[in-house]
């Protein structure tokens, strides 16, 4: 194996060894997606049966919820993978090894995508068993939506880790709260038009908003070009987010080397 | 850089904002040398090691390690050197064996299992290989740190207080391992320490820092003789302590 690949494998090995010894961490891969799907799925089913909500709307909401887990798992998978080395004061040892920052980012991305796949698979199986919703019925668009949301989660995680590198563990709170904070603007359960006009521009710069607009268009039987246009816009915004947050991470890394951030991690 | 030097530092300085914590530091380390960095807390020992490793970017000066410009070509050098510090952690929930295997992958160590077994035997870690790092005592963790630092058989080994807060037996195991590494590998070691008896025994040469400046350099005995003191502790009080005469500017 080439040294660069072996270094990537080292990070997978490090987290594999950690998860092998810690079942609560392993459970966390599927815990949140299953919990959220169960709570909101049953709520939507109740509303559709008792409040006259159309059955398709309930199905749409459950599908949206299922896909939103992609963004959540992507963000958490990456951020928590990074935090494991912050919590154990291990970053200093890692960054004097031949491991390059970009290699760490690639490995954390791979780990986060594994978490997305595990969480989505568990939640999709549950949605099929409990709510008779087969998300695969949506075709390739469902996978494109999941991938775009996962990439958005990764982009946001890059930004959060940059803030942790710059400001220390005071920024850790964002790992647990940022996705909840942007859920209303992502228009997961309602169209952008439902937001107050003043908030719509902020919503439209989020890739997730376009993914969910595409999903609603798909459920409403809108023409394929419209769905593709929304997904294309989400992909473009994802790319911009990754570039922006990747630069922020590299800037924060350089700043940590300048300020001694790896020697004394601020709380 | 002279052909005999593994490390050569010229005019090295580091400022945080307007405050210079290290300035004008120049020294070289030859093959097979063990060099001690001594000085009071805050004298600049850890800063010097961090600058050499590229964990900090210098504000002034040059660093050449193993013939390479460390500031520009850090990733050419890092696979050939290593470091440990009790102030940096290792993944606590991983077993000792998994931790060493992780670093064997990072340093691309060939025949990793045999290398880990040999180091574990040399450092008395064999019975602890399956124990999680977080359950180890301070002395055991220091030995794991040293095993990690020796995995790639480094040409230059940098150590930050390798025996800090260890009992005499653990400290002795570490000192013996360092001497064995030097004898077998012929590489160089730069270590910081507050233990004057230890540096007197281990080191061929000392660099005494005070308030971020090099105030004395030389072999332990020669330094004591030159400054008319009986031992290194007295030398430390005379030149390196807070109550010593002001450092030259």
Short mmCIF file of C-alpha atoms in Angstrom, two decimals:
data_model
loop_
_atom_site.label_atom_id
_atom_site.label_comp_id
_atom_site.label_asym_id
_atom_site.label_seq_id
_atom_site.Cartn_x
_atom_site.Cartn_y
_atom_site.Cartn_z
CA UNK A 1 0.00 0.00 0.00
CA UNK A 2 1.31 3.50 -0.83
CA UNK A 3 2.24 5.60 2.24
CA UNK A 4 -0.51 8.15 1.50
CA UNK A 5 -3.18 5.45 1.32
CA UNK A 6 -1.80 3.80 4.42
CA UNK A 7 -2.15 7.11 6.29
CA UNK A 8 -5.79 7.33 5.19
CA UNK A 9 -6.27 3.74 6.30
CA UNK A 10 -4.66 4.67 9.65
CA UNK A 11 -7.48 7.10 10.39
CA UNK A 12 -10.12 4.50 9.42
CA UNK A 13 -8.27 2.00 11.62
CA UNK A 14 -8.18 4.48 14.53
CA UNK A 15 -11.94 5.02 14.40
CA UNK A 16 -12.69 1.35 13.71
CA UNK A 17 -10.70 0.38 16.81
CA UNK A 18 -12.58 3.01 18.80
CA UNK A 19 -16.04 1.87 17.64
CA UNK A 20 -15.16 -1.78 18.21
CA UNK A 21 -14.61 -0.99 21.87
CA UNK A 22 -17.54 1.37 22.34
CA UNK A 23 -21.04 0.13 21.52
CA UNK A 24 -22.71 3.42 22.56
CA UNK A 25 -20.72 5.16 19.82
CA UNK A 26 -21.74 2.50 17.31
CA UNK A 27 -25.38 2.79 18.34
CA UNK A 28 -25.18 6.53 17.75
CA UNK A 29 -24.80 5.81 14.00
CA UNK A 30 -28.45 4.81 13.78
CA UNK A 31 -29.94 6.16 17.02
CA UNK A 32 -30.84 9.69 15.88
CA UNK A 33 -32.19 8.76 12.42
CA UNK A 34 -34.39 6.00 13.87
CA UNK A 35 -35.58 8.10 16.79
CA UNK A 36 -36.50 11.09 14.64
CA UNK A 37 -38.18 8.97 12.03
CA UNK A 38 -40.25 7.13 14.63
CA UNK A 39 -41.38 10.27 16.47
CA UNK A 40 -42.17 12.40 13.42
CA UNK A 41 -43.36 9.53 11.27
CA UNK A 42 -46.00 8.50 13.78
CA UNK A 43 -46.95 12.16 14.31
CA UNK A 44 -47.49 12.64 10.58
CA UNK A 45 -49.46 9.41 10.32
CA UNK A 46 -51.70 10.51 13.18
CA UNK A 47 -52.26 13.93 11.60
CA UNK A 48 -53.03 12.44 8.23
CA UNK A 49 -55.62 10.13 9.80
CA UNK A 50 -57.24 12.66 12.15
CA UNK A 51 -56.68 16.11 10.71
CA UNK A 52 -57.45 15.43 7.11
CA UNK A 53 -53.88 15.87 5.98
CA UNK A 54 -53.43 14.21 2.62
CA UNK A 55 -51.68 10.87 2.77
CA UNK A 56 -49.21 12.04 0.11
CA UNK A 57 -48.26 14.99 2.31
CA UNK A 58 -47.49 12.65 5.19
CA UNK A 59 -45.41 10.48 2.85
CA UNK A 60 -43.59 13.57 1.61
CA UNK A 61 -42.83 14.70 5.16
CA UNK A 62 -41.50 11.26 6.13
CA UNK A 63 -39.35 11.12 2.98
CA UNK A 64 -38.03 14.63 3.71
CA UNK A 65 -37.23 13.61 7.27
CA UNK A 66 -35.44 10.52 6.07
CA UNK A 67 -33.28 12.51 3.65
CA UNK A 68 -32.58 15.26 6.20
CA UNK A 69 -30.84 12.58 8.27
CA UNK A 70 -28.22 12.54 5.51
CA UNK A 71 -27.22 16.11 6.32
CA UNK A 72 -27.34 15.48 10.07
CA UNK A 73 -25.30 12.26 9.89
CA UNK A 74 -22.77 13.83 7.50
CA UNK A 75 -22.22 16.79 9.80
CA UNK A 76 -22.10 14.74 12.98
CA UNK A 77 -19.96 11.96 11.50
CA UNK A 78 -17.26 14.40 10.39
CA UNK A 79 -17.37 16.71 13.41
CA UNK A 80 -17.42 13.96 16.03
CA UNK A 81 -14.58 12.15 14.24
CA UNK A 82 -12.52 15.33 14.57
CA UNK A 83 -13.63 15.96 18.15
CA UNK A 84 -12.52 12.48 19.26
CA UNK A 85 -8.93 13.68 18.72
CA UNK A 86 -9.59 17.07 20.33
CA UNK A 87 -11.15 15.51 23.46
CA UNK A 88 -8.13 13.21 23.92
CA UNK A 89 -5.56 16.03 23.23
CA UNK A 90 -4.34 13.85 20.39
CA UNK A 91 -4.17 16.43 17.59
CA UNK A 92 -0.61 17.45 18.50
CA UNK A 93 0.70 13.90 18.09
CA UNK A 94 -1.30 13.43 14.87
CA UNK A 95 -0.02 16.61 13.27
CA UNK A 96 3.65 15.87 13.94
CA UNK A 97 3.20 12.53 12.18
CA UNK A 98 3.41 12.43 8.37
CA UNK A 99 -0.40 12.77 8.20
CA UNK A 100 -1.34 15.81 6.14
CA UNK A 101 -4.38 17.94 7.03
CA UNK A 102 -5.99 17.12 3.66
CA UNK A 103 -5.58 13.39 4.36
CA UNK A 104 -7.30 13.77 7.72
CA UNK A 105 -10.17 15.61 6.00
CA UNK A 106 -10.51 12.90 3.33
CA UNK A 107 -10.54 10.14 5.95
CA UNK A 108 -13.08 11.96 8.11
CA UNK A 109 -15.25 12.45 5.01
CA UNK A 110 -15.12 8.71 4.33
CA UNK A 111 -16.08 7.95 7.92
CA UNK A 112 -18.94 10.44 7.79
CA UNK A 113 -20.25 8.89 4.57
CA UNK A 114 -20.23 5.47 6.25
CA UNK A 115 -22.31 6.97 9.03
CA UNK A 116 -24.71 8.50 6.48
CA UNK A 117 -25.09 5.12 4.75
CA UNK A 118 -25.69 3.28 8.04
CA UNK A 119 -28.17 5.84 9.36
CA UNK A 120 -30.06 6.13 6.08
CA UNK A 121 -30.28 2.37 5.57
CA UNK A 122 -31.62 1.82 9.09
CA UNK A 123 -34.14 4.66 8.80
CA UNK A 124 -35.22 3.62 5.27
CA UNK A 125 -35.88 0.06 6.44
CA UNK A 126 -37.87 1.40 9.37
CA UNK A 127 -39.87 3.74 7.11
CA UNK A 128 -40.75 0.80 4.91
CA UNK A 129 -41.77 -1.40 7.84
CA UNK A 130 -43.72 1.19 9.83
CA UNK A 131 -45.06 3.62 7.27
CA UNK A 132 -45.05 1.59 4.04
CA UNK A 133 -42.84 4.28 2.49
CA UNK A 134 -40.36 2.96 -0.04
CA UNK A 135 -37.97 5.84 -0.57
CA UNK A 136 -36.24 3.92 -3.36
CA UNK A 137 -39.48 4.37 -5.32
CA UNK A 138 -38.35 7.97 -5.87
CA UNK A 139 -35.55 6.64 -8.05
CA UNK A 140 -32.12 8.19 -8.62
CA UNK A 141 -33.40 11.58 -7.46
CA UNK A 142 -33.63 10.21 -3.89
CA UNK A 143 -29.98 9.19 -3.94
CA UNK A 144 -28.97 12.51 -5.50
CA UNK A 145 -30.90 14.34 -2.78
CA UNK A 146 -29.30 12.24 -0.04
CA UNK A 147 -25.81 12.80 -1.47
CA UNK A 148 -26.35 16.57 -1.79
CA UNK A 149 -27.61 16.81 1.78
CA UNK A 150 -24.72 14.69 3.08
CA UNK A 151 -22.23 16.96 1.27
CA UNK A 152 -23.89 20.01 2.81
CA UNK A 153 -23.50 18.37 6.23
CA UNK A 154 -19.81 17.77 5.48
CA UNK A 155 -19.32 21.38 4.36
CA UNK A 156 -20.89 22.69 7.55
CA UNK A 157 -18.78 20.26 9.61
CA UNK A 158 -15.63 21.61 7.94
CA UNK A 159 -16.68 25.11 8.98
CA UNK A 160 -17.37 23.99 12.56
CA UNK A 161 -14.01 22.21 12.86
CA UNK A 162 -12.34 25.37 11.53
CA UNK A 163 -14.06 27.31 14.33
CA UNK A 164 -12.95 24.70 16.90
CA UNK A 165 -9.37 25.01 15.64
CA UNK A 166 -9.58 28.80 15.84
CA UNK A 167 -11.57 29.31 19.05
CA UNK A 168 -11.15 26.02 20.92
CA UNK A 169 -13.79 23.83 22.49
CA UNK A 170 -16.07 26.82 23.10
CA UNK A 171 -17.19 26.27 19.49
CA UNK A 172 -18.06 22.60 20.14
CA UNK A 173 -21.66 23.54 20.94
CA UNK A 174 -22.18 24.25 17.23
CA UNK A 175 -21.62 20.56 16.47
CA UNK A 176 -24.79 19.73 18.38
CA UNK A 177 -26.93 22.74 17.58
CA UNK A 178 -26.13 24.11 14.11
CA UNK A 179 -28.25 21.67 12.12
CA UNK A 180 -31.25 22.29 14.38
CA UNK A 181 -30.74 26.01 13.87
CA UNK A 182 -30.81 25.78 10.08
CA UNK A 183 -33.71 23.30 9.88
CA UNK A 184 -36.37 26.06 9.71
CA UNK A 185 -34.50 27.81 6.88
CA UNK A 186 -33.94 24.54 5.00
CA UNK A 187 -37.70 24.28 4.46
CA UNK A 188 -37.67 20.54 5.16
CA UNK A 189 -41.43 20.26 5.70
CA UNK A 190 -42.85 23.30 3.85
CA UNK A 191 -42.09 25.31 0.69
CA UNK A 192 -39.89 28.40 0.67
CA UNK A 193 -42.98 30.47 -0.06
CA UNK A 194 -44.17 29.60 3.45
CA UNK A 195 -41.33 31.60 5.00
CA UNK A 196 -41.62 35.34 5.70
CA UNK A 197 -40.23 37.21 2.65
CA UNK A 198 -37.33 38.62 4.66
CA UNK A 199 -36.01 35.11 5.38
CA UNK A 200 -36.34 33.70 1.87
CA UNK A 201 -32.97 34.95 0.52
CA UNK A 202 -31.22 33.32 3.48
CA UNK A 203 -33.11 30.08 2.83
CA UNK A 204 -32.24 30.10 -0.85
CA UNK A 205 -28.48 30.17 -0.24
CA UNK A 206 -28.75 26.81 1.55
CA UNK A 207 -28.31 23.74 -0.68
CA UNK A 208 -30.84 21.87 1.47
CA UNK A 209 -33.64 24.30 0.58
CA UNK A 210 -33.24 23.44 -3.11
CA UNK A 211 -33.08 19.72 -2.37
CA UNK A 212 -36.41 19.86 -0.54
CA UNK A 213 -37.97 22.06 -3.23
CA UNK A 214 -36.91 19.34 -5.70
CA UNK A 215 -38.39 16.64 -3.48
CA UNK A 216 -41.74 18.44 -3.25
CA UNK A 217 -41.71 18.96 -7.02
CA UNK A 218 -41.04 15.26 -7.47
CA UNK A 219 -43.95 14.30 -5.20
CA UNK A 220 -46.21 16.78 -7.01
CA UNK A 221 -45.32 15.20 -10.35
CA UNK A 222 -43.58 18.33 -11.65
CA UNK A 223 -41.61 18.07 -14.89
CA UNK A 224 -38.15 16.51 -14.59
CA UNK A 225 -36.25 19.66 -15.75
CA UNK A 226 -37.63 21.57 -12.75
CA UNK A 227 -36.45 18.86 -10.35
CA UNK A 228 -33.06 18.76 -12.07
CA UNK A 229 -32.72 22.54 -11.93
CA UNK A 230 -33.29 22.55 -8.17
CA UNK A 231 -30.87 19.67 -7.63
CA UNK A 232 -28.32 21.38 -9.91
CA UNK A 233 -28.58 24.57 -7.85
CA UNK A 234 -28.09 22.52 -4.67
CA UNK A 235 -24.97 20.92 -6.19
CA UNK A 236 -23.56 24.34 -7.11
CA UNK A 237 -24.20 25.71 -3.63
CA UNK A 238 -22.65 22.57 -2.10
CA UNK A 239 -19.52 23.14 -4.16
CA UNK A 240 -19.30 26.78 -3.06
CA UNK A 241 -19.86 25.74 0.57
CA UNK A 242 -17.09 23.12 0.38
CA UNK A 243 -14.65 25.60 -1.17
CA UNK A 244 -15.47 28.26 1.40
CA UNK A 245 -15.34 25.96 4.42
CA UNK A 246 -12.28 24.08 3.11
CA UNK A 247 -10.45 27.42 2.86
CA UNK A 248 -11.67 28.32 6.35
CA UNK A 249 -10.29 25.02 7.69
CA UNK A 250 -6.90 25.48 6.04
CA UNK A 251 -6.81 29.09 7.28
CA UNK A 252 -7.66 27.96 10.81
CA UNK A 253 -4.99 25.23 10.60
CA UNK A 254 -2.35 27.76 9.55
CA UNK A 255 -3.53 30.12 12.27
CA UNK A 256 -3.27 27.35 14.89
CA UNK A 257 0.35 26.76 13.85
CA UNK A 258 0.97 30.49 14.10
CA UNK A 259 -0.71 30.93 17.52
CA UNK A 260 0.37 27.67 19.13
CA UNK A 261 -3.16 26.33 19.01
CA UNK A 262 -1.96 22.71 18.91
CA UNK A 263 0.11 23.20 22.06
CA UNK A 264 -2.63 24.60 24.28
CA UNK A 265 -6.10 23.76 23.12
CA UNK A 266 -8.43 26.44 24.43
CA UNK A 267 -11.54 25.42 26.32
CA UNK B 1 24.52 22.50 7.27
CA UNK B 2 27.64 20.60 8.14
CA UNK B 3 27.66 16.97 6.96
CA UNK B 4 27.74 15.76 10.57
CA UNK B 5 24.62 17.74 11.56
CA UNK B 6 21.19 16.18 11.70
CA UNK B 7 19.68 19.43 12.84
CA UNK B 8 20.80 22.97 12.31
CA UNK B 9 18.94 25.97 13.67
CA UNK B 10 19.91 29.55 12.89
CA UNK B 11 18.48 32.72 14.42
CA UNK B 12 15.24 30.99 15.37
CA UNK B 13 12.62 33.21 16.93
CA UNK B 14 8.95 33.11 17.81
CA UNK B 15 6.69 36.01 18.70
CA UNK B 16 3.08 35.84 19.82
CA UNK B 17 1.82 39.26 18.87
CA UNK B 18 4.52 41.69 20.00
CA UNK B 19 5.89 39.37 22.68
CA UNK B 20 8.96 37.42 21.67
CA UNK B 21 9.03 34.12 23.58
CA UNK B 22 12.12 32.88 21.77
CA UNK B 23 14.78 34.79 19.88
CA UNK B 24 18.14 34.40 18.22
CA UNK B 25 18.38 30.68 18.91
CA UNK B 26 21.13 28.91 16.97
CA UNK B 27 22.51 25.42 17.49
CA UNK B 28 23.33 22.20 15.67
CA UNK B 29 22.92 18.55 16.61
CA UNK B 30 25.28 15.93 15.23
CA UNK B 31 24.78 12.23 14.51
CA UNK B 32 24.51 10.13 17.65
CA UNK B 33 24.35 13.13 19.97
CA UNK B 34 21.96 13.42 22.87
CA UNK B 35 21.31 17.09 23.51
CA UNK B 36 19.38 18.42 26.50
CA UNK B 37 17.24 21.54 26.48
CA UNK B 38 17.09 22.93 29.99
CA UNK B 39 15.67 26.05 31.52
CA UNK B 40 12.97 27.30 33.85
CA UNK B 41 9.26 26.95 33.06
CA UNK B 42 8.47 29.33 30.21
CA UNK B 43 12.11 29.55 29.08
CA UNK B 44 11.17 28.35 25.58
CA UNK B 45 11.93 24.61 25.63
CA UNK B 46 8.54 23.36 24.42
CA UNK B 47 8.33 26.26 21.96
CA UNK B 48 11.70 25.21 20.51
CA UNK B 49 10.56 21.60 20.09
CA UNK B 50 7.24 22.70 18.55
CA UNK B 51 9.08 24.95 16.08
CA UNK B 52 11.41 22.12 15.10
CA UNK B 53 8.42 19.83 14.50
CA UNK B 54 6.53 22.45 12.49
CA UNK B 55 3.70 22.51 15.00
CA UNK B 56 4.45 26.21 15.32
CA UNK B 57 5.53 28.51 12.51
CA UNK B 58 8.65 30.54 13.33
CA UNK B 59 8.65 34.32 13.29
CA UNK B 60 12.35 34.39 12.40
CA UNK B 61 15.20 32.10 11.49
CA UNK B 62 15.89 28.85 9.69
CA UNK B 63 15.48 25.20 10.63
CA UNK B 64 17.19 22.42 8.68
CA UNK B 65 16.52 18.86 9.76
CA UNK B 66 18.12 15.86 8.03
CA UNK B 67 19.37 18.21 5.34
CA UNK B 68 15.90 19.57 4.49
CA UNK B 69 14.40 23.00 5.05
CA UNK B 70 11.83 22.09 7.69
CA UNK B 71 9.74 25.19 7.11
CA UNK B 72 9.27 24.50 3.39
CA UNK B 73 9.54 20.70 3.20
CA UNK B 74 8.09 19.54 6.49
CA UNK B 75 6.44 16.43 5.04
CA UNK B 76 9.74 15.14 3.65
CA UNK B 77 11.20 15.19 7.14
CA UNK B 78 8.33 14.05 9.37
CA UNK B 79 8.44 10.35 8.34
CA UNK B 80 12.10 10.22 9.48
CA UNK B 81 11.77 11.88 12.87
CA UNK B 82 9.44 11.36 15.82
CA UNK B 83 8.31 12.99 19.01
CA UNK B 84 6.48 12.40 22.24
CA UNK B 85 5.29 14.54 25.09
CA UNK B 86 3.35 13.70 28.24
CA UNK B 87 1.36 16.87 27.60
CA UNK B 88 -0.13 15.50 24.37
CA UNK B 89 -2.63 12.68 24.60
CA UNK B 90 -3.08 9.37 22.86
CA UNK B 91 -6.54 7.97 22.00
CA UNK B 92 -7.62 6.81 25.45
CA UNK B 93 -10.14 4.14 24.47
CA UNK B 94 -7.80 2.40 22.05
CA UNK B 95 -5.70 -0.45 23.36
CA UNK B 96 -1.93 0.00 23.50
CA UNK B 97 -1.58 -2.38 20.53
CA UNK B 98 -4.17 -0.47 18.46
CA UNK B 99 -2.53 2.86 19.30
CA UNK B 100 0.86 1.59 18.18
CA UNK B 101 -0.67 0.01 15.07
CA UNK B 102 -2.33 3.34 14.20
CA UNK B 103 1.07 5.04 14.30
CA UNK B 104 2.73 2.17 12.45
CA UNK B 105 0.30 2.90 9.61
CA UNK B 106 0.90 6.66 9.81
CA UNK B 107 4.68 6.20 9.65
CA UNK B 108 4.44 3.40 7.07
CA UNK B 109 6.42 1.05 9.33
CA UNK B 110 7.28 -2.25 7.62
CA UNK B 111 6.60 -5.50 9.52
CA UNK B 112 4.58 -3.52 12.03
CA UNK B 113 3.53 -6.46 14.22
CA UNK B 114 7.12 -7.57 14.82
CA UNK B 115 8.25 -4.00 15.47
CA UNK B 116 5.43 -3.40 17.97
CA UNK B 117 6.20 -6.68 19.76
CA UNK B 118 9.90 -5.81 19.99
CA UNK B 119 9.26 -2.32 21.35
CA UNK B 120 6.65 -3.61 23.79
CA UNK B 121 9.16 -6.15 25.11
CA UNK B 122 11.92 -3.55 25.42
CA UNK B 123 9.69 -1.10 27.28
CA UNK B 124 7.90 -3.62 29.49
CA UNK B 125 4.58 -3.11 27.71
CA UNK B 126 3.88 -6.68 26.56
CA UNK B 127 1.37 -7.47 29.35
CA UNK B 128 -0.41 -4.17 28.65
CA UNK B 129 -0.86 -4.48 24.89
CA UNK B 130 -4.59 -5.17 25.10
CA UNK B 131 -5.28 -2.62 27.85
CA UNK B 132 -6.96 0.68 26.91
CA UNK B 133 -4.53 3.60 27.15
CA UNK B 134 -6.85 5.47 29.52
CA UNK B 135 -6.48 2.73 32.16
CA UNK B 136 -2.69 3.03 32.26
CA UNK B 137 -0.67 4.82 34.92
CA UNK B 138 1.33 7.94 34.02
CA UNK B 139 4.52 5.88 33.80
CA UNK B 140 2.92 3.28 31.53
CA UNK B 141 1.51 5.99 29.27
CA UNK B 142 4.93 7.61 28.99
CA UNK B 143 6.35 4.27 27.92
CA UNK B 144 3.58 3.91 25.32
CA UNK B 145 4.44 7.42 24.11
CA UNK B 146 8.08 6.45 23.78
CA UNK B 147 7.18 3.21 21.96
CA UNK B 148 5.14 5.31 19.54
CA UNK B 149 8.11 7.69 19.13
CA UNK B 150 10.51 4.81 18.40
CA UNK B 151 8.20 2.96 15.96
CA UNK B 152 9.73 4.41 12.81
CA UNK B 153 13.29 4.07 14.14
CA UNK B 154 13.75 7.85 13.86
CA UNK B 155 16.99 9.46 12.81
CA UNK B 156 16.11 12.38 15.05
CA UNK B 157 14.02 11.94 18.18
CA UNK B 158 12.49 14.94 19.92
CA UNK B 159 11.21 14.47 23.46
CA UNK B 160 9.43 16.90 25.73
CA UNK B 161 10.14 16.02 29.37
CA UNK B 162 10.13 12.26 28.73
CA UNK B 163 10.37 11.33 32.42
CA UNK B 164 8.21 14.08 33.93
CA UNK B 165 6.34 12.91 37.04
CA UNK B 166 7.50 9.29 36.70
CA UNK B 167 8.64 6.99 39.48
CA UNK B 168 12.38 6.14 39.46
CA UNK B 169 11.87 2.71 37.85
CA UNK B 170 9.69 3.98 34.98
CA UNK B 171 12.14 6.85 34.41
CA UNK B 172 15.04 4.40 34.32
CA UNK B 173 13.28 2.17 31.75
CA UNK B 174 12.86 5.22 29.53
CA UNK B 175 16.46 6.38 29.94
CA UNK B 176 17.76 2.89 29.13
CA UNK B 177 15.56 2.74 26.03
CA UNK B 178 16.92 6.10 24.84
CA UNK B 179 20.52 5.03 25.30
CA UNK B 180 19.80 1.73 23.54
CA UNK B 181 18.20 3.59 20.61
CA UNK B 182 21.21 5.88 20.29
CA UNK B 183 23.66 2.96 20.49
CA UNK B 184 21.79 0.88 17.91
CA UNK B 185 20.52 3.57 15.52
CA UNK B 186 23.20 6.21 15.88
CA UNK B 187 20.53 8.85 15.49
CA UNK B 188 20.30 12.02 17.54
CA UNK B 189 18.03 12.91 20.43
CA UNK B 190 16.94 16.35 21.59
CA UNK B 191 15.12 16.25 24.90
CA UNK B 192 13.84 18.84 27.31
CA UNK B 193 13.99 18.11 31.01
CA UNK B 194 13.89 19.64 34.46
CA UNK B 195 15.79 16.73 35.93
CA UNK B 196 19.40 17.88 36.17
CA UNK B 197 20.74 14.50 37.30
CA UNK B 198 19.09 12.91 34.29
CA UNK B 199 20.44 15.35 31.71
CA UNK B 200 23.87 15.10 33.33
CA UNK B 201 23.80 11.37 32.83
CA UNK B 202 22.14 11.17 29.42
CA UNK B 203 23.25 14.21 27.48
CA UNK B 204 26.45 14.86 25.59
CA UNK B 205 25.64 18.54 25.39
CA UNK B 206 23.22 20.97 26.99
CA UNK B 207 21.44 24.05 25.72
CA UNK B 208 20.44 26.27 28.62
CA UNK B 209 17.58 28.63 27.80
CA UNK B 210 16.51 31.59 29.81
CA UNK B 211 13.61 33.89 28.90
CA UNK B 212 13.67 32.66 25.32
CA UNK B 213 17.41 33.03 24.79
CA UNK B 214 20.28 30.59 24.73
CA UNK B 215 22.50 31.57 27.66
CA UNK B 216 24.91 28.63 27.74
CA UNK B 217 25.84 25.65 25.59
CA UNK B 218 28.28 22.83 26.09
CA UNK B 219 29.03 19.45 27.63
CA UNK B 220 27.64 19.14 31.19
CA UNK B 221 31.00 18.91 32.93
CA UNK B 222 32.61 21.58 30.78
CA UNK B 223 29.72 23.95 31.47
CA UNK B 224 29.99 23.45 35.21
CA UNK B 225 33.74 23.97 35.09
CA UNK B 226 33.47 27.09 32.91
CA UNK B 227 31.01 28.70 35.31
CA UNK B 228 32.77 27.56 38.47
CA UNK B 229 29.87 25.55 39.85
CA UNK B 230 29.84 22.08 41.39
CA UNK B 231 26.92 20.57 39.49
CA UNK B 232 24.17 21.21 36.98
CA UNK B 233 21.67 22.24 39.61
CA UNK B 234 24.02 25.02 40.68
CA UNK B 235 24.54 25.94 37.03
CA UNK B 236 20.76 26.14 36.58
CA UNK B 237 20.43 28.49 39.56
CA UNK B 238 23.34 30.61 38.34
CA UNK B 239 22.24 30.95 34.72
CA UNK B 240 18.78 29.58 34.08
CA UNK B 241 16.65 30.34 37.14
CA UNK B 242 14.39 33.34 37.62
CA UNK B 243 16.81 34.75 40.21
CA UNK B 244 19.85 34.49 37.94
CA UNK B 245 21.41 37.56 36.39
CA UNK B 246 19.36 39.02 33.51
CA UNK B 247 19.69 37.21 30.19
CA UNK B 248 21.83 39.08 27.64
CA UNK B 249 19.83 41.05 25.03
#
